[in-house]
Every structure is written in structure tokens, then in C-alpha cells.
């Protein structure tokens, strides 16, 4: 071993740096600083110390002691020696307080904070905090990702206060991403009464989630005169009488992305006119669920009413569901007719149409390759394919059930899925327990290899069996489950049935629709990590 060490140390600096560059810089710093003078000097090279991502330390959620030991070493031995080189920092709730109090980080201008509870975010981002006092003129690039479930009204207000403080206090900020991870039930309170249209801002790139379309309009009403890219998720696109008085920001936008995962009836009255005011737009992204129209949003509409009005547009990414279009089944258009105009324009596109007994037609049209992280599917007519970027999938259908073979197709189409939400009150017709023996041989076990969060609280009990019984589905990484307590009791036979034990064994969080006052004796034996 000593002989090998001598050989490594005999290598020239350039060769050692070449080797280290193939490694993660966190590993280089942790392994080499204070080990040997030469290795220490090379590890503290600007190459490895400009950008520090300590979030990766917490990636192993099941080894807290090891994670804490690594973080201790960084805070005590490593960061104090390299803090004068650090330009970019990525931290989470476990590291932020300790790391930011180590030094002054004189070159720090890019900061990423993830998995922050609102309480911590409110403490950090308020006018009296030392953090803002030190960094308010220094940070130019800020990403803040909150993790919070079931936002209460007071938390919604705190969320707005945090955003407003960031917006106003960081005077040299030009890139801001403010968003959430988690099953949030609501976004911030309205921004209309908290942001002045006259407040100056240098922000060029803004990515934010807002409560309403009014908030979207408020942000573009003159305050962000230098805005180049605007990415916005809107919780509710409802009727608004608000207008933009200062149209300069809108007309100068180069990139605009609009995401809304709740149904809107205001597509033609508000969204289309709003987009068509962006005369300089070069890139447009739309992800919408629209209802209340007399026809589908198809290729002809998108070409004639949007693309033909934008002479500078070179990139159009879209994912649009039109639902509840009243029509007779014989008038349901074929997918080829829906997408023909876009294909003729050179777009790679896919779509499917569906019809139900309520005389409602539905159409889902999307561009390929699909690059968004979230997708909604409201029909079993979904065509499948390969969607490597999708991490969160919502499946909703209150008329027709989702069957086992459809979930098999879903598992193949979304191999990296880590969150699945299912809304379906229609019981399955095809279940293993109902099949004759000769048909059971063709029954395949589905695996969602990366699925960590499963939301079944708005679904029929058949879907609890579909996912928790190991002869249907394997969920090796399942960590969090949203479910009705009575469903879980029934399918596990009061937490005694073995069929669901394997898929439940790694659960660390179960969120019930209503908590029982006491749990049965077998409950914690069934869920050993709770």
C-alpha cells in the first residue's frame, strides 16, 4: 500500500489534476485535504473549490450518522480553508445554518437552498436577518426550494413574505427560482397587494409559482423591465379584470413558460391574448389542462392562433389536455387529424383522443421529446413511449378504471418516476384474484424501481391492492404513502396480511385522510420504520 502511495505522489501535478477532475469534487475535498501536503494543495485548487454542492451529502437518507460526520469535517476542516474561493454553494436544511456562519464567502454569488421548511425560510429571508445583511448586495443567482405539505393560511402568507423580501432586498439579483417540493395544497397569497409596479429589479430570469393569473400579470406590470425569461406555475387561471399598464416587459420577453395543473376555462379569453402580446418571443412552453371549449386545442388551432402570430419564435414546447368537449362519439377526431398541421410545420408531436358515456370528448397533445418533469394522464388511451424526464405523474379518470396492464405500460414509459398520484373512484375489472387459473400465467409483476411517493387517498381500494400487493407490483424504494386509513386496514386485514408487507417495509411516512386515535397492536410491526 505504501509503495502505491509513493507512486501516486510521484505523478506530476497535471496528471494528478487530470485524475481528480474525473471525480466528484466533494469526494476530492473530503478524501484529500489534510492527507498529504501535495494532495492537500492540489485538492484546494480553484477547480475543486469554486462550486460546492453539500446537498449530495444528504442523499443517503438512511445513514444520518455518516452524513453528519461528513458535514462535520467540511464545516470544521475544509470550508474554512477554501471559503475565499467559493463562488457557488448548494445547501439544504441540514447544512445551511452551519455552513453560512463559517466565513464571509467574499466571492459567493450563486446560492442554491433546497428542502427548506417554511419556518426556516421565513427566518433566513426577513429584513432583520444577518444573512440578508451580509449577502443582499452579493447574490446574483438564487434558487430557493421549499419543502412543505398541506400549507395552512399563515404559511401561505409567510411564503408571500419570503418571496417579497427576496424580490426587494437582493439588489443585484438577476436570476431567481422560487418554488416547492412536496404535496402543497396552495401557493402563496396574492402578490398584487405586496409588490409595487415601480419597485426596481435587475432580474433577467424568473422562475416562480404563484396563486393566480393576477399575480402573473402583476409581476409583468413594469417592475421587471429587464426580464428575459419568465417561467411561471399558476395555481388558478381564473377570470381577471386586471390589465397590464406597462407593456414593455411583456413585449420584450424572449422565453416564456406557463404551467398550470388545474383546469382552466380562460384559455381563449386570457391565455391566448396574453401570449400573443409577446411579440419578441423566441421560446414558448405551455403545459395546461383546458375545459369549456367547443373544440379541441389541436395542431390547426396552435398553428393559426399562436405560431403564425409570432415571427421570432423558434422553439415551441407544449403539453395540453382539452377535456369535457361536448360532442357525439362519431365526431371524435382521429389523432392524425389533430396533429397534422404541426407535423407539416416540422414539429415532432404525439396525441390521443378519448370519449366517455357522458358525451364528453378529450384530447391530449404534446411535443416530443417530452422534457417536462410532471405529466398528467386522464385517459387509458395514453399511447406510451419513453419519458425519461418525468418524475411526477398524475393519473385521473372518474369514469373508466385504470387496469393492471395499463400500469405495466406506465412503468415502462416512465422508468425514472419517483412520485405517482392516482385519482380514480372506478374499481378495476381485471384483477388477479378474479382471473381463471389458465389466465393467471400471463399475469406480470410490475416494478416501479424509483418510486418513492405514492398518493392513493382519492382512489378506489382496488388501486391500494394494485400497488401494495407484491404479486401485482414491486416498489423497492417506496418511502411515503398517502392513503385512506380504512383502505389500509381492510387490504392488510388489520395489518396481518403478508401480501403487502414487502412493499410497506420501507415506508417512513404514511399520511392518512384522518388519523385514528390509537393504532392496532400490529401496526408498528407492519411498518417497522415509522
Short mmCIF file of N, CA and C in Angstrom, two decimals, residues 8 19 31 34 97 133 139 165 190 198 206 226 232 280 333 335 337 384 462 468-469 494 511 518:
data_model
loop_
_atom_site.label_atom_id
_atom_site.label_comp_id
_atom_site.label_asym_id
_atom_site.label_seq_id
_atom_site.Cartn_x
_atom_site.Cartn_y
_atom_site.Cartn_z
N UNK A 8 1.78 7.29 -6.56
CA UNK A 8 0.78 8.32 -6.82
C UNK A 8 1.38 9.70 -6.57
N UNK A 19 -6.65 13.31 -13.10
CA UNK A 19 -7.32 12.18 -12.42
C UNK A 19 -8.43 12.71 -11.51
N UNK A 31 -11.64 13.56 0.79
CA UNK A 31 -10.65 12.48 0.86
C UNK A 31 -9.21 12.97 0.93
N UNK A 34 -5.77 17.63 4.04
CA UNK A 34 -5.09 17.25 5.28
C UNK A 34 -4.53 15.83 5.25
N UNK A 97 -27.43 26.52 8.13
CA UNK A 97 -27.04 27.35 9.27
C UNK A 97 -25.56 27.21 9.59
N UNK A 133 -28.34 40.80 5.54
CA UNK A 133 -27.44 41.92 5.77
C UNK A 133 -26.08 41.69 5.11
N UNK A 139 -25.39 38.40 -3.82
CA UNK A 139 -26.01 37.28 -4.52
C UNK A 139 -26.65 37.76 -5.82
N UNK A 165 -39.59 39.61 0.19
CA UNK A 165 -38.31 40.03 0.79
C UNK A 165 -37.16 39.76 -0.17
N UNK A 190 -51.86 36.23 -2.70
CA UNK A 190 -51.70 37.08 -3.86
C UNK A 190 -50.54 38.06 -3.69
N UNK A 198 -43.60 49.89 -9.33
CA UNK A 198 -42.49 50.81 -9.53
C UNK A 198 -41.20 50.34 -8.87
N UNK A 206 -36.67 34.69 -14.18
CA UNK A 206 -37.54 34.48 -13.03
C UNK A 206 -38.33 33.19 -13.22
N UNK A 226 -36.17 44.38 -17.14
CA UNK A 226 -35.06 43.70 -17.81
C UNK A 226 -35.31 42.21 -18.01
N UNK A 232 -43.40 30.39 -15.10
CA UNK A 232 -44.37 30.57 -14.04
C UNK A 232 -45.33 29.39 -13.97
N UNK A 280 -41.73 39.54 -29.24
CA UNK A 280 -40.33 39.18 -29.46
C UNK A 280 -40.01 37.77 -28.99
N UNK A 333 -62.37 13.40 -33.40
CA UNK A 333 -61.36 13.39 -34.47
C UNK A 333 -60.29 12.34 -34.24
N UNK A 335 -56.43 10.98 -34.13
CA UNK A 335 -55.17 11.63 -33.74
C UNK A 335 -54.42 12.22 -34.93
N UNK A 337 -55.58 13.63 -37.54
CA UNK A 337 -56.19 14.93 -37.88
C UNK A 337 -55.80 16.00 -36.87
N UNK A 384 -48.24 5.55 -24.46
CA UNK A 384 -46.95 5.03 -24.00
C UNK A 384 -45.80 5.73 -24.69
N UNK A 462 -59.28 -0.78 -4.90
CA UNK A 462 -58.61 -1.68 -5.84
C UNK A 462 -57.19 -1.21 -6.15
N UNK A 468 -49.86 -2.18 -3.52
CA UNK A 468 -49.23 -2.67 -2.30
C UNK A 468 -49.06 -4.18 -2.25
N UNK A 469 -49.87 -4.92 -3.01
CA UNK A 469 -49.70 -6.37 -3.03
C UNK A 469 -48.53 -6.74 -3.93
N UNK A 494 -56.20 -5.81 8.87
CA UNK A 494 -55.78 -5.25 10.17
C UNK A 494 -54.29 -5.48 10.44
N UNK A 511 -49.40 9.24 5.32
CA UNK A 511 -50.30 10.36 5.55
C UNK A 511 -51.71 9.87 5.32
N UNK A 518 -55.91 5.67 18.20
CA UNK A 518 -54.91 4.66 18.57
C UNK A 518 -54.73 3.69 17.41
#
